[in-house]
Coordinates of C-alpha atoms in Angstrom, one line a residue:
M1 CA 25.0 13.8 -12.4
N2 CA 27.0 15.7 -9.8
R3 CA 25.4 19.1 -9.6
R4 CA 28.8 20.9 -9.3
I5 CA 30.0 19.2 -12.4
F6 CA 26.9 20.3 -14.3
G7 CA 27.7 23.8 -13.4
A8 CA 31.3 23.5 -14.4
L9 CA 30.4 22.0 -17.7
G10 CA 28.0 24.9 -18.3
V11 CA 30.7 27.4 -17.7
I12 CA 33.2 25.6 -20.0
G13 CA 30.6 25.5 -22.8
A14 CA 30.0 29.2 -22.5
I15 CA 33.8 29.9 -22.7
T16 CA 34.2 27.7 -25.7
L17 CA 31.4 29.5 -27.6
A18 CA 32.8 32.9 -26.6
F19 CA 36.2 32.1 -28.1
G20 CA 35.0 30.1 -31.1
S21 CA 35.9 32.7 -33.6
C22 CA 39.5 33.2 -32.3
K23 CA 42.4 32.0 -34.4
N24 CA 44.2 30.4 -31.5
D25 CA 42.5 28.1 -28.9
P26 CA 43.2 29.6 -25.5
L27 CA 42.9 26.1 -23.9
S28 CA 45.3 24.4 -26.3
N29 CA 48.3 24.6 -23.9
L30 CA 46.4 23.0 -21.1
G31 CA 46.8 19.4 -22.3
P32 CA 45.0 16.4 -20.8
Q33 CA 45.4 17.5 -17.2
P34 CA 42.7 16.5 -14.7
A35 CA 40.3 19.4 -14.2
S36 CA 37.2 17.8 -12.7
L37 CA 35.6 14.5 -11.5
V38 CA 32.2 13.6 -12.8
V39 CA 30.0 10.8 -11.4
D40 CA 26.8 9.7 -13.1
F41 CA 24.7 9.8 -9.9
N42 CA 24.9 11.8 -6.6
H43 CA 22.4 9.4 -4.9
L44 CA 21.5 5.8 -5.0
Q45 CA 18.5 4.1 -3.5
L46 CA 18.9 0.3 -3.2
I47 CA 16.8 -2.5 -1.9
V48 CA 18.6 -4.5 0.8
G49 CA 19.2 -8.0 -0.5
G50 CA 17.9 -6.9 -3.9
A51 CA 19.6 -5.8 -7.1
S52 CA 22.9 -3.9 -7.0
G53 CA 23.4 -0.4 -8.3
H54 CA 26.2 1.0 -10.5
L55 CA 28.3 4.1 -10.4
T56 CA 30.3 5.3 -13.3
A57 CA 32.9 8.1 -13.0
S58 CA 35.4 9.9 -15.2
V59 CA 38.1 12.5 -14.7
L60 CA 37.7 15.3 -17.3
D61 CA 40.3 17.8 -18.6
A62 CA 39.7 21.5 -19.0
R63 CA 37.9 20.8 -22.3
A64 CA 35.5 18.5 -20.5
T65 CA 37.1 15.6 -22.3
P66 CA 37.4 12.3 -20.4
T67 CA 40.9 11.2 -19.6
E68 CA 42.5 7.9 -18.9
T69 CA 42.9 8.7 -15.2
P70 CA 42.2 6.0 -12.6
V71 CA 39.2 6.3 -10.4
T72 CA 38.6 4.5 -7.1
F73 CA 35.3 3.8 -5.2
T74 CA 35.3 3.2 -1.4
A75 CA 32.3 2.4 0.9
C76 CA 31.9 4.8 3.8
D77 CA 31.0 2.0 6.2
N78 CA 29.9 -1.6 6.5
N79 CA 26.3 -0.9 5.4
L80 CA 27.2 -1.6 1.8
T81 CA 29.8 -3.3 -0.4
V82 CA 31.6 -1.6 -3.3
V83 CA 33.7 -3.4 -5.9
K84 CA 35.1 -2.5 -9.3
D85 CA 32.9 -3.8 -12.1
T86 CA 35.2 -6.3 -13.9
S87 CA 32.6 -6.7 -16.7
Y88 CA 33.0 -3.1 -17.7
H89 CA 35.6 -2.5 -20.5
P90 CA 35.3 1.0 -22.1
V91 CA 37.5 1.7 -25.1
P92 CA 39.5 3.9 -24.5
V93 CA 39.6 3.5 -20.7
T94 CA 38.3 6.9 -19.8
S95 CA 35.8 5.8 -17.2
T96 CA 35.5 3.4 -14.3
R97 CA 32.4 1.6 -13.0
A98 CA 31.6 0.2 -9.6
V99 CA 29.0 -2.3 -8.3
V100 CA 27.3 -1.1 -5.1
T101 CA 25.3 -3.5 -3.0
S102 CA 23.3 -2.5 0.1
T103 CA 23.5 -4.9 3.0
V104 CA 21.9 -3.0 5.9
T105 CA 18.7 -0.9 6.1
A106 CA 20.5 2.3 6.8
P107 CA 22.1 5.3 5.1
S108 CA 25.6 5.1 3.8
C109 CA 27.8 6.6 1.1
V110 CA 30.5 5.9 -1.5
V111 CA 33.6 8.1 -1.8
V112 CA 34.8 8.5 -5.3
K113 CA 38.4 9.7 -6.0
G114 CA 40.3 10.4 -9.2
G115 CA 42.8 13.0 -10.5
G116 CA 43.2 14.6 -7.1
F117 CA 39.4 15.2 -6.8
T118 CA 36.9 13.6 -4.4
D119 CA 33.2 13.3 -4.6
T120 CA 30.6 11.5 -2.3
V121 CA 27.5 9.7 -3.4
T122 CA 24.9 9.1 -0.8
V123 CA 23.3 5.6 -0.7
F124 CA 20.0 4.7 1.0
G125 CA 19.5 1.0 1.8
L126 CA 15.7 0.3 2.1
P127 CA 13.6 -2.8 2.8
G128 CA 12.1 -4.5 -0.2
S129 CA 9.0 -5.6 1.7
F130 CA 7.4 -5.3 5.1
T131 CA 9.2 -7.9 7.4
G132 CA 7.1 -7.6 10.6
Q133 CA 4.9 -10.3 12.0
V134 CA 1.4 -10.7 10.7
S135 CA -1.4 -12.7 12.3
S136 CA -2.0 -14.7 9.1
A137 CA -0.4 -14.6 5.7
T138 CA -3.7 -15.9 4.2
P139 CA -6.4 -14.2 6.2
K140 CA -10.0 -14.8 5.2
G141 CA -12.2 -12.0 3.9
G142 CA -13.9 -10.4 7.0
D143 CA -11.1 -11.5 9.4
T144 CA -9.2 -9.0 11.5
L145 CA -5.5 -8.9 10.4
T146 CA -2.9 -7.8 13.0
I147 CA 0.4 -6.4 11.7
A148 CA 3.3 -5.9 14.2
S149 CA 6.2 -3.5 13.9
T150 CA 9.9 -4.4 14.1
P151 CA 12.8 -2.5 15.7
L152 CA 13.5 -1.0 12.3
L153 CA 10.0 -0.6 10.9
K154 CA 7.4 1.3 12.9
F155 CA 4.1 2.8 11.9
N156 CA 2.9 6.4 11.4
P157 CA -0.7 6.3 12.7
D158 CA -1.6 9.4 10.6
S159 CA -0.8 7.7 7.3
V160 CA -1.2 4.0 7.7
A161 CA -3.2 2.3 5.0
V162 CA -3.4 -1.3 3.9
T163 CA -4.4 -1.8 0.3
F164 CA -5.4 -5.2 -1.2
P165 CA -5.3 -6.1 -4.9
G166 CA -7.5 -4.0 -7.2
G167 CA -7.0 -0.9 -4.9
T168 CA -9.4 -2.3 -2.3
A169 CA -8.6 -0.6 1.0
A170 CA -8.8 -2.5 4.3
I171 CA -10.8 -0.9 7.1
V172 CA -8.3 0.2 9.8
V173 CA -9.7 -0.9 13.2
S174 CA -6.8 0.5 15.3
V175 CA -3.3 1.7 14.8
T176 CA -0.3 2.6 17.1
A177 CA 3.3 3.0 16.3
D178 CA 3.7 -0.8 16.9
T179 CA 0.5 -2.5 15.9
V180 CA -2.0 -2.1 13.1
K181 CA -5.3 -4.0 13.0
V182 CA -7.5 -4.0 9.9
L183 CA -10.6 -5.8 8.5
V184 CA -9.7 -7.8 5.5
P185 CA -11.7 -7.1 2.4
F186 CA -12.5 -9.5 -0.4
A187 CA -10.1 -9.0 -3.2
A188 CA -8.7 -10.5 -6.4
S189 CA -5.2 -12.0 -6.5
G190 CA -2.2 -9.7 -6.6
A191 CA 0.0 -7.5 -4.4
T192 CA -1.0 -6.2 -1.0
T193 CA 0.7 -3.1 0.3
I194 CA 1.0 -1.1 3.5
N195 CA 1.6 2.6 3.6
G196 CA 2.8 4.7 6.5
V197 CA 5.9 2.5 7.4
L198 CA 8.7 4.4 9.2
V199 CA 12.3 3.3 8.7
T200 CA 13.8 4.3 12.0
T201 CA 17.5 4.0 11.1
Y202 CA 17.1 7.4 9.3
T203 CA 16.9 10.8 10.9
P204 CA 14.2 11.8 10.4
P205 CA 12.6 8.4 9.7
I206 CA 11.8 7.7 6.1
L207 CA 8.1 7.1 5.3
L208 CA 7.5 4.2 2.9
K209 CA 4.9 2.2 1.2
L210 CA 5.9 -1.5 1.2
P211 CA 4.7 -4.8 -0.2
L212 CA 2.9 -6.8 2.5
P213 CA 3.2 -10.6 2.2
V214 CA -0.5 -11.2 2.7
A215 CA -3.2 -12.6 0.4
Q216 CA -6.9 -12.8 1.2
T217 CA -8.0 -16.4 1.1
G218 CA -11.5 -17.7 1.8
D219 CA -14.5 -16.2 3.6
R220 CA -14.8 -15.9 7.4
W221 CA -18.6 -16.1 7.3
A222 CA -19.2 -18.9 4.8
P223 CA -20.9 -21.3 4.5
G224 CA -23.1 -20.5 7.4
D225 CA -24.2 -17.1 6.1
T226 CA -26.7 -18.6 3.6
G227 CA -29.2 -19.9 6.2
Y228 CA -31.0 -18.8 9.4
A229 CA -30.1 -21.8 11.5
S230 CA -26.4 -21.5 10.6
A231 CA -26.2 -17.7 10.5
P232 CA -23.0 -16.3 12.0
T233 CA -23.4 -13.8 14.8
F234 CA -22.7 -10.0 14.7
P235 CA -22.0 -8.7 18.2
L236 CA -23.6 -5.3 18.8
P237 CA -22.1 -2.1 20.1
T238 CA -22.8 -1.5 23.8
A239 CA -22.2 2.2 24.3
T240 CA -24.3 5.0 22.9
G241 CA -22.8 6.5 19.7
N242 CA -20.4 3.6 19.2
S243 CA -20.3 1.5 16.1
V244 CA -19.0 -1.9 15.1
M245 CA -18.0 -2.7 11.5
Y246 CA -17.9 -5.9 9.5
I247 CA -16.9 -6.8 6.0
T248 CA -18.9 -9.5 4.2
Q249 CA -18.8 -10.9 0.8
V250 CA -21.5 -10.0 -1.8
P251 CA -24.0 -12.8 -1.9
L252 CA -22.8 -15.7 -4.1
V253 CA -24.9 -18.7 -3.3
S254 CA -28.4 -19.2 -4.7
N255 CA -30.7 -19.5 -1.6
D256 CA -33.9 -17.9 -2.9
A257 CA -36.2 -19.5 -0.3
N258 CA -34.3 -17.7 2.4
C259 CA -34.5 -14.3 0.8
A260 CA -37.6 -12.2 1.6
E261 CA -37.8 -10.5 -1.9
G262 CA -36.2 -13.3 -4.0
I263 CA -36.4 -13.9 -7.7
A264 CA -40.2 -13.3 -7.7
G265 CA -39.5 -9.8 -6.3
G266 CA -36.9 -9.0 -9.0
A267 CA -33.8 -9.9 -7.0
T268 CA -31.2 -12.5 -7.9
G269 CA -32.3 -15.1 -5.4
K270 CA -29.0 -14.6 -3.4
C271 CA -28.8 -13.3 0.1
T272 CA -26.5 -13.5 3.1
I273 CA -27.8 -13.8 6.6
F274 CA -26.4 -12.8 10.0
T275 CA -27.9 -13.1 13.4
Y276 CA -27.8 -10.5 16.3
N277 CA -29.2 -10.6 19.8
A278 CA -31.1 -7.4 20.8
N279 CA -31.7 -6.3 24.4
G280 CA -35.1 -4.7 23.6
T281 CA -34.1 -1.2 24.7
D282 CA -31.4 -0.1 22.2
S283 CA -32.2 1.7 19.1
L284 CA -29.9 0.4 16.4
Q285 CA -28.9 1.8 13.0
F286 CA -27.8 -0.7 10.3
T287 CA -25.9 0.7 7.4
V288 CA -24.5 -1.3 4.4
N289 CA -22.2 0.2 1.9
W290 CA -20.4 -1.1 -1.2
T291 CA -18.6 0.2 -4.3
P292 CA -21.4 0.4 -7.0
A293 CA -20.6 -1.5 -10.2
T294 CA -21.8 -0.3 -13.5
V295 CA -24.7 -2.6 -14.3
G296 CA -26.6 -2.6 -17.6
A297 CA -27.5 0.5 -19.6
T298 CA -28.7 2.5 -16.5
G299 CA -25.6 1.9 -14.4
A300 CA -27.9 0.9 -11.5
S301 CA -26.5 -0.8 -8.5
D302 CA -28.9 -2.3 -6.0
I303 CA -28.4 -4.3 -2.7
D304 CA -31.2 -4.3 -0.1
I305 CA -31.0 -4.9 3.6
Y306 CA -33.6 -5.7 6.2
S307 CA -34.2 -7.2 9.6
C308 CA -36.0 -10.4 10.2
G309 CA -37.5 -11.7 13.5
S310 CA -36.7 -15.0 15.2
A311 CA -39.0 -16.9 12.8
G312 CA -36.7 -16.2 9.9
V313 CA -37.8 -15.4 6.4
A314 CA -41.5 -15.4 7.5
A315 CA -40.7 -12.4 9.9
C316 CA -38.7 -10.2 7.5
F317 CA -39.0 -6.4 7.1
E318 CA -39.7 -6.0 10.8
D319 CA -37.7 -2.8 10.5
G320 CA -40.2 -1.2 8.1
G321 CA -38.2 -1.6 4.8
G322 CA -36.1 1.5 5.2
G323 CA -33.1 -0.3 3.8
A324 CA -34.7 -1.4 0.6
T325 CA -34.7 1.8 -1.4
A326 CA -32.3 1.2 -4.4
K327 CA -29.7 3.6 -3.1
T328 CA -26.1 3.4 -1.9
P329 CA -25.5 3.1 1.0
E330 CA -28.7 1.4 2.4
S331 CA -29.6 2.2 6.0
F332 CA -32.4 1.7 8.5
T333 CA -32.9 2.5 12.2
F334 CA -35.3 0.7 14.6
K335 CA -35.6 -0.7 18.1
P336 CA -35.7 -4.5 17.8
S337 CA -37.5 -6.5 20.6
A338 CA -35.4 -8.5 23.0
G339 CA -34.1 -11.8 21.5
V340 CA -32.8 -13.2 18.3
H341 CA -33.0 -11.3 15.0
Y342 CA -31.4 -11.5 11.6
L343 CA -29.8 -9.0 9.3
V344 CA -30.3 -10.0 5.7
I345 CA -28.3 -8.6 2.8
E346 CA -30.0 -9.3 -0.5
Q347 CA -28.5 -8.7 -4.0
F348 CA -30.6 -7.3 -6.8
T349 CA -28.0 -6.5 -9.5
T350 CA -24.9 -8.2 -10.8
P351 CA -22.0 -7.9 -11.0
E352 CA -21.2 -6.1 -7.7
D353 CA -17.9 -5.4 -5.9
P354 CA -17.1 -8.4 -3.8
S355 CA -16.8 -6.5 -0.5
V356 CA -19.9 -5.3 1.4
Y357 CA -19.3 -3.1 4.5
V358 CA -21.7 -3.3 7.4
T359 CA -21.8 -0.8 10.2
I360 CA -24.1 -1.1 13.3
T361 CA -24.5 1.9 15.6
K362 CA -26.1 2.2 19.0
R363 CA -28.3 5.3 18.9
N364 CA -29.5 5.6 22.5

């Protein structure tokens, strides 16, 4: 409601109560003369290309009674269209309704007139989804997704967040006002959103969270991540203190013979395998994290990690076993010899969250 009208109605109500005991009504000689214009909204927020909004207005007399006074609605500019709602037929005809449709992602307004009074309703036209270019509409889990801005939609680096179905957050690799890069998690079907989008046609720009037309599909690392000969490669960081991050899927395939602990060791017989090439001088820290699921009566959640030498499963736990401690996250640090090695992620408990986050840091 128009705030000024609310105030006017409040005053009128107080006057009516104050004179309620009088024999003669002091307002009886005023008649149905226009005294105010009331509009049901003072602001509309509409999706460009989406559903239209409605505005209903009436001219009131001094008793706050609607009168049969014509009301007109006019768009302030070409950013929207305003037409009388021909499907609206009040009896008696004491109000008028308009249909408002936003056509441009920009601010606008509607001027409402009736009985010699004028009011203005602000209208924001907003995008219904993010319309910038994406590197893939169906990225695989573990892929890097690149999202580009548009002339109208930029990014606020301080608040950008990409969330996949189930509330699974993507890992932000880099962000500027024009480009966002994230690591795609493994997620269920549903809506993906991007937060921190700035609509530049407003001053100051409006910050929005918008649907992002992207759905995680498939696995970047599969099917090679179940064996040593086919294991995909994790490039290592090259500068001291720097890290590289990867997202893998929780082990799904039964490959017990390739898992150092395996079913005989109380695990599930499922592990994923990734190769890395060490230079023999760098001390490396491997950390694996995940969202623990509630498993069994104890609520335990257990995924082990370890490094294997070039001989594969016969050369596992060369790191000393620091990443097999039944805690979250798991981590170990060691200096691998020069050559080929394997990072193995072995699942002990089920079910687990589908995304596993791997961080490798160069310590010297």
